[in-house]
Amino acid sequence: MMLMRGVLWITSILLLLIGSYSVNASLSADLHAAMAFRDAMGGAISTAWTGNDFCIWPGIVCEPGTLRVTDIVLRAEDTSDPTLANQKLLWTGDWTGLISDSLCLLDQLTTLIVTDWGSISGEIPPCITSLSRLRILDLSGNRISGGIPTDIGKLSQLVVLNLADNELSGSIPASIVDLSSLKLLDISNNKLSGEIPSDIGKLKMLSRAIMGGNQLSGSMPTSIAALSRMADLDLSMNQISGSIPEQIGSMPVLSTLNLYSNQLSGEIPASLFSNTGLNHLNLSRNSLEGKLPDSFSPENYYTVLDLSYNRLSGEVPKSIGSVKYMGALDLSNNSFET
């Protein structure tokens, strides 16, 4: 019996030692990763991130119990507003350099926000898709180039993907439709080309898709209409062609639809005007033709209705005067009868 107790005691001690070694090894890995990230960036960050206690470094957030890095939040914002002066959320000073692949060692990371620096360049490390806990990835407002990682769909917990206002090129990865938790997709104002994935309708949680200001081509996938949570869809300033799918008008919570400055043709689906929840509709600067559907009603409420610079003809339907509210209306540069 005494021997058994001794064995159990030694086993318990070994387990504690192993656990302690594992925790220390993880903390050491986080410190190494954070320091490598700092050294790659240079600039103001190299003088602000000093010492070994990385959990107190501005912009770093650790989980209180384990002291593992969970968030990196570095926004280049003006701190003149005292309500914004939280060093965990804001960062000031010059910052140049690359997004280091050392970030991929931070395996507990849930939030990575590095935004609006304008001088950060380099590519998104492909290994970033190994961060299985990542929920927010926001690298907007920089000069990041290269492509979106092809296996981005591995980030199954991702809720926000914001890569807007960079210099990204290549096509939208097919795997992006595997981001089953995604609610916000913003890849606007880049140099992305190719077609929108035809099965984008698989993103059932998506409520905002902002893809304007690229070089996207092909037609609008009809599967977009299956996105029942979609409120804001922006495909403006691309090279999208073909007709507007009739099904788009039946999207239940769609409130903003921006398709201006594309190469769309054919007639405007009547369902767009019978959708009474749609209050911002901009189809200007396309090649849309035919008559304007007479499907307006007193339930329509428009902050913006812009159909200018198309090839629309016939009479402007009288029912347009029955709408509940009309903010900015532009029907100019068409061939409507006067």
Coordinates of C-alpha atoms in Angstrom, one line a residue:
M1 CA 0.0 0.0 0.0
M2 CA 2.8 2.4 0.9
L3 CA 4.5 1.6 -2.4
M4 CA 1.3 2.4 -4.3
R5 CA 1.0 5.7 -2.5
G6 CA 4.6 6.5 -3.4
V7 CA 4.0 5.7 -7.0
L8 CA 0.9 7.9 -7.1
W9 CA 2.8 10.8 -5.4
I10 CA 5.7 10.6 -7.9
T11 CA 3.2 10.4 -10.8
S12 CA 1.4 13.5 -9.6
I13 CA 4.7 15.4 -9.2
L14 CA 5.7 14.4 -12.7
L15 CA 2.4 15.5 -14.2
L16 CA 2.7 18.9 -12.4
L17 CA 6.3 19.3 -13.7
I18 CA 5.2 18.4 -17.3
G19 CA 2.3 20.8 -17.1
S20 CA 4.5 23.6 -15.8
Y21 CA 7.1 22.9 -18.5
S22 CA 4.3 23.0 -21.1
V23 CA 3.0 26.3 -19.9
N24 CA 6.4 27.8 -19.7
A25 CA 7.3 26.6 -23.2
S26 CA 4.1 28.1 -24.5
L27 CA 4.8 31.5 -22.9
S28 CA 8.4 31.4 -24.2
A29 CA 7.0 30.7 -27.7
D30 CA 4.6 33.6 -27.4
L31 CA 7.5 35.9 -26.3
H32 CA 9.7 34.8 -29.1
A33 CA 6.8 35.3 -31.6
A34 CA 6.0 38.8 -30.3
M35 CA 9.6 39.8 -30.4
A36 CA 10.1 38.5 -33.9
F37 CA 7.0 40.4 -35.0
R38 CA 8.4 43.6 -33.3
D39 CA 11.8 43.2 -34.9
A40 CA 10.3 42.7 -38.4
M41 CA 8.1 45.8 -38.0
G42 CA 10.7 48.3 -36.7
G43 CA 9.7 51.9 -36.3
A44 CA 7.8 53.0 -33.2
I45 CA 6.9 49.5 -32.2
S46 CA 10.6 48.5 -31.6
T47 CA 10.9 51.2 -28.9
A48 CA 7.5 50.6 -27.3
W49 CA 7.7 46.8 -27.0
T50 CA 10.5 46.4 -24.5
G51 CA 11.2 43.9 -21.7
N52 CA 9.9 40.3 -21.4
D53 CA 6.5 41.0 -20.0
F54 CA 4.7 41.1 -23.4
C55 CA 1.3 41.1 -21.8
I56 CA 1.7 44.8 -20.9
W57 CA 3.0 45.9 -24.3
P58 CA 0.6 48.4 -25.9
G59 CA -1.7 46.5 -28.4
I60 CA -1.1 43.1 -26.8
V61 CA -4.0 41.4 -24.9
C62 CA -3.4 38.2 -23.0
E63 CA -5.8 35.7 -21.4
P64 CA -5.6 36.4 -17.7
G65 CA -5.3 32.8 -16.6
T66 CA -2.8 31.4 -19.0
L67 CA -1.0 34.7 -20.0
R68 CA -1.1 33.5 -23.6
V69 CA -1.5 36.2 -26.4
T70 CA -5.1 36.3 -27.6
D71 CA -5.3 39.7 -29.3
I72 CA -3.1 42.0 -31.3
V73 CA -4.8 45.3 -31.9
L74 CA -2.8 48.1 -33.5
R75 CA -4.7 50.9 -35.2
A76 CA -3.1 54.0 -36.6
E77 CA -5.7 56.4 -35.2
D78 CA -5.7 59.9 -33.8
T79 CA -5.7 59.8 -30.0
S80 CA -6.7 63.5 -29.7
D81 CA -10.2 62.2 -28.8
P82 CA -9.8 61.3 -25.1
T83 CA -12.5 58.6 -25.4
L84 CA -10.1 56.8 -27.8
A85 CA -7.0 57.0 -25.7
N86 CA -6.8 53.4 -24.7
Q87 CA -3.3 52.1 -25.5
K88 CA -4.7 48.5 -25.8
L89 CA -6.7 49.7 -28.8
L90 CA -4.8 52.5 -30.4
W91 CA -1.3 53.1 -31.6
T92 CA 0.5 56.2 -32.8
G93 CA 3.7 56.8 -34.6
D94 CA 5.4 55.7 -37.8
W95 CA 5.4 52.0 -38.6
T96 CA 7.0 50.4 -41.6
G97 CA 7.9 46.8 -42.4
L98 CA 6.3 43.5 -43.1
I99 CA 3.7 41.3 -41.5
S100 CA 6.0 38.7 -40.0
D101 CA 5.2 35.0 -40.2
S102 CA 6.3 34.7 -36.6
L103 CA 2.6 35.6 -35.9
C104 CA 1.7 32.0 -36.8
L105 CA 3.4 30.8 -33.6
L106 CA 0.7 32.6 -31.5
D107 CA -1.6 29.6 -31.6
Q108 CA -4.1 31.1 -29.2
L109 CA -4.7 34.3 -31.2
T110 CA -8.3 35.2 -31.8
T111 CA -8.0 38.8 -33.0
L112 CA -5.4 40.4 -35.3
I113 CA -6.1 44.0 -36.2
V114 CA -3.3 46.0 -37.9
T115 CA -5.0 48.8 -39.7
D116 CA -4.6 52.2 -41.5
W117 CA -0.8 52.5 -41.3
G118 CA -0.5 53.0 -45.1
S119 CA 3.2 52.0 -45.0
I120 CA 3.1 48.4 -44.0
S121 CA 4.0 46.2 -47.0
G122 CA 4.7 42.6 -47.8
E123 CA 2.4 39.7 -48.2
I124 CA 0.0 38.0 -45.8
P125 CA 1.9 35.0 -44.4
P126 CA 0.3 31.8 -45.8
C127 CA 0.8 30.2 -42.4
I128 CA -1.8 32.5 -41.0
T129 CA -4.4 30.0 -41.9
S130 CA -3.0 27.7 -39.2
L131 CA -4.4 30.0 -36.5
S132 CA -7.5 27.9 -35.9
R133 CA -8.9 30.2 -33.2
L134 CA -8.8 33.4 -35.2
R135 CA -12.2 35.2 -35.3
I136 CA -11.2 38.7 -36.5
L137 CA -8.6 39.4 -39.2
D138 CA -8.4 43.0 -40.1
L139 CA -5.4 44.2 -42.1
S140 CA -7.1 47.1 -43.9
G141 CA -5.6 50.4 -44.9
N142 CA -2.0 49.2 -45.6
R143 CA 0.1 48.4 -48.7
I144 CA -0.1 44.7 -48.4
S145 CA 0.5 42.9 -51.7
G146 CA 0.4 39.4 -53.1
G147 CA -2.7 37.2 -52.9
I148 CA -5.2 36.1 -50.3
P149 CA -4.0 32.8 -49.0
T150 CA -5.5 30.0 -51.1
D151 CA -6.6 28.0 -48.0
I152 CA -8.2 30.9 -46.2
G153 CA -11.2 28.7 -45.8
K154 CA -9.4 26.7 -43.0
L155 CA -10.2 29.6 -40.6
S156 CA -13.5 28.1 -39.7
Q157 CA -14.0 30.4 -36.7
L158 CA -13.5 33.6 -38.7
V159 CA -16.3 36.2 -38.3
V160 CA -14.6 39.3 -39.8
L161 CA -12.3 39.3 -42.8
N162 CA -11.3 42.9 -43.7
L163 CA -8.5 43.3 -46.2
A164 CA -9.7 46.5 -47.8
D165 CA -7.6 49.3 -49.1
N166 CA -4.4 47.4 -49.8
E167 CA -2.6 46.2 -53.0
L168 CA -3.8 42.6 -53.1
S169 CA -3.9 40.9 -56.5
G170 CA -4.9 37.5 -57.9
S171 CA -8.3 36.0 -57.6
I172 CA -10.7 35.4 -54.7
P173 CA -9.7 31.9 -53.3
A174 CA -12.3 29.3 -53.9
S175 CA -11.9 28.2 -50.3
I176 CA -13.4 31.5 -49.0
V177 CA -16.8 29.9 -49.3
D178 CA -15.8 27.5 -46.4
L179 CA -15.7 30.4 -43.9
S180 CA -19.0 29.2 -42.4
S181 CA -19.0 31.7 -39.5
L182 CA -18.1 34.8 -41.6
K183 CA -20.4 37.8 -41.1
L184 CA -18.3 40.6 -42.7
L185 CA -16.2 40.3 -45.9
D186 CA -14.5 43.5 -47.0
I187 CA -11.9 43.1 -49.8
S188 CA -12.6 46.5 -51.5
N189 CA -10.1 48.8 -53.1
N190 CA -7.5 46.2 -54.1
K191 CA -6.4 44.8 -57.4
L192 CA -8.3 41.5 -57.2
S193 CA -9.4 40.0 -60.5
G194 CA -11.2 36.9 -61.8
E195 CA -14.8 35.8 -61.0
I196 CA -16.7 35.8 -57.7
P197 CA -16.9 32.2 -56.5
S198 CA -20.1 30.7 -58.0
D199 CA -21.0 29.0 -54.6
I200 CA -20.7 32.2 -52.5
G201 CA -24.2 31.4 -51.3
K202 CA -22.7 28.9 -48.9
L203 CA -21.7 31.7 -46.6
K204 CA -25.0 31.6 -44.8
M205 CA -23.9 33.9 -41.9
L206 CA -22.7 36.7 -44.2
S207 CA -24.4 40.0 -43.7
R208 CA -22.0 42.4 -45.4
A209 CA -20.0 41.7 -48.6
I210 CA -17.9 44.7 -49.7
M211 CA -15.9 43.9 -52.9
G212 CA -16.0 47.2 -54.8
G213 CA -13.0 48.9 -56.4
N214 CA -11.3 45.8 -57.8
Q215 CA -11.0 44.2 -61.3
L216 CA -13.5 41.4 -60.7
S217 CA -15.2 40.1 -63.9
G218 CA -17.7 37.5 -64.9
S219 CA -21.4 37.5 -64.0
M220 CA -23.1 37.9 -60.6
P221 CA -23.5 34.4 -59.1
T222 CA -27.2 33.6 -58.6
S223 CA -26.3 31.9 -55.4
I224 CA -25.8 35.3 -53.8
A225 CA -29.6 35.4 -53.5
A226 CA -29.4 32.5 -51.0
L227 CA -27.7 34.8 -48.5
S228 CA -30.7 35.4 -46.3
R229 CA -28.8 37.5 -43.8
M230 CA -27.2 39.8 -46.4
A231 CA -27.9 43.5 -45.7
D232 CA -25.1 45.3 -47.6
L233 CA -23.8 44.1 -51.0
D234 CA -21.3 46.2 -52.8
L235 CA -19.8 45.1 -56.1
S236 CA -19.2 48.6 -57.5
M237 CA -16.3 49.7 -59.7
N238 CA -15.5 46.3 -61.2
Q239 CA -15.9 44.7 -64.6
I240 CA -18.9 42.5 -63.8
S241 CA -21.0 41.7 -66.8
G242 CA -24.2 40.0 -67.7
S243 CA -27.6 40.7 -66.2
I244 CA -28.7 41.3 -62.6
P245 CA -30.2 38.0 -61.3
E246 CA -34.0 38.3 -60.7
Q247 CA -33.5 36.4 -57.4
I248 CA -31.5 39.3 -55.9
G249 CA -34.7 41.2 -55.3
S250 CA -36.1 38.5 -53.0
M251 CA -33.3 38.8 -50.5
P252 CA -35.2 39.3 -47.3
V253 CA -33.0 41.9 -45.4
L254 CA -31.1 43.5 -48.2
S255 CA -31.0 47.2 -47.6
T256 CA -28.0 48.4 -49.7
L257 CA -27.1 47.3 -53.2
N258 CA -24.2 49.0 -55.0
L259 CA -23.5 47.8 -58.5
Y260 CA -22.4 51.1 -60.1
S261 CA -19.6 51.3 -62.6
N262 CA -19.7 47.8 -64.0
Q263 CA -20.6 46.3 -67.4
L264 CA -24.1 45.0 -66.5
S265 CA -26.6 44.7 -69.3
G266 CA -30.2 43.6 -69.8
E267 CA -33.3 44.9 -68.0
I268 CA -33.5 45.8 -64.3
P269 CA -35.5 43.1 -62.5
A270 CA -38.9 44.3 -61.2
S271 CA -38.2 42.5 -58.0
L272 CA -35.6 45.1 -57.0
F273 CA -38.3 47.8 -56.8
S274 CA -40.9 45.6 -55.1
N275 CA -38.4 44.8 -52.3
T276 CA -39.5 47.4 -49.8
G277 CA -36.5 46.9 -47.5
L278 CA -34.0 48.0 -50.2
N279 CA -33.4 51.7 -49.5
H280 CA -30.0 52.4 -51.1
L281 CA -29.9 51.2 -54.7
N282 CA -27.1 52.4 -57.1
L283 CA -27.0 50.8 -60.6
S284 CA -25.5 53.8 -62.3
R285 CA -22.8 53.7 -65.1
N286 CA -23.7 50.3 -66.6
S287 CA -25.4 49.3 -69.8
L288 CA -28.8 48.5 -68.4
E289 CA -31.7 48.9 -70.9
G290 CA -35.4 48.6 -71.3
K291 CA -38.2 50.2 -69.4
L292 CA -38.1 51.0 -65.8
P293 CA -40.5 48.5 -64.0
D294 CA -43.7 50.0 -62.7
S295 CA -43.5 48.3 -59.4
F296 CA -42.9 51.1 -56.9
S297 CA -45.3 51.4 -53.9
P298 CA -46.0 53.6 -50.9
E299 CA -43.9 51.1 -48.8
N300 CA -40.7 52.0 -50.7
Y301 CA -38.3 54.2 -48.7
Y302 CA -35.2 55.3 -50.6
T303 CA -32.2 57.3 -49.3
V304 CA -30.5 56.8 -52.7
L305 CA -31.9 55.6 -56.0
D306 CA -29.4 56.2 -58.7
L307 CA -30.0 54.7 -62.2
S308 CA -28.0 57.3 -64.1
Y309 CA -25.8 56.7 -67.1
N310 CA -27.5 53.6 -68.5
R311 CA -29.6 52.9 -71.6
L312 CA -33.1 53.0 -70.0
S313 CA -36.0 54.1 -72.1
G314 CA -39.7 54.6 -72.1
E315 CA -41.7 56.6 -69.6
V316 CA -40.7 57.0 -66.0
P317 CA -43.5 55.1 -64.2
K318 CA -46.0 57.2 -62.3
S319 CA -45.8 54.9 -59.3
I320 CA -42.4 56.3 -58.5
G321 CA -44.2 59.3 -57.1
S322 CA -46.0 57.1 -54.6
V323 CA -42.9 56.1 -52.6
K324 CA -42.9 56.9 -48.9
Y325 CA -39.6 58.7 -49.1
M326 CA -37.2 59.7 -51.8
G327 CA -33.8 61.1 -50.8
A328 CA -31.3 61.3 -53.7
L329 CA -32.9 60.4 -57.0
D330 CA -30.8 60.4 -60.2
L331 CA -32.3 59.1 -63.5
S332 CA -30.1 61.3 -65.8
N333 CA -28.2 60.3 -68.9
N334 CA -30.8 57.7 -70.0
S335 CA -33.3 57.8 -72.9
F336 CA -36.5 58.3 -70.9
E337 CA -39.4 60.0 -72.6
T338 CA -40.2 63.5 -71.4

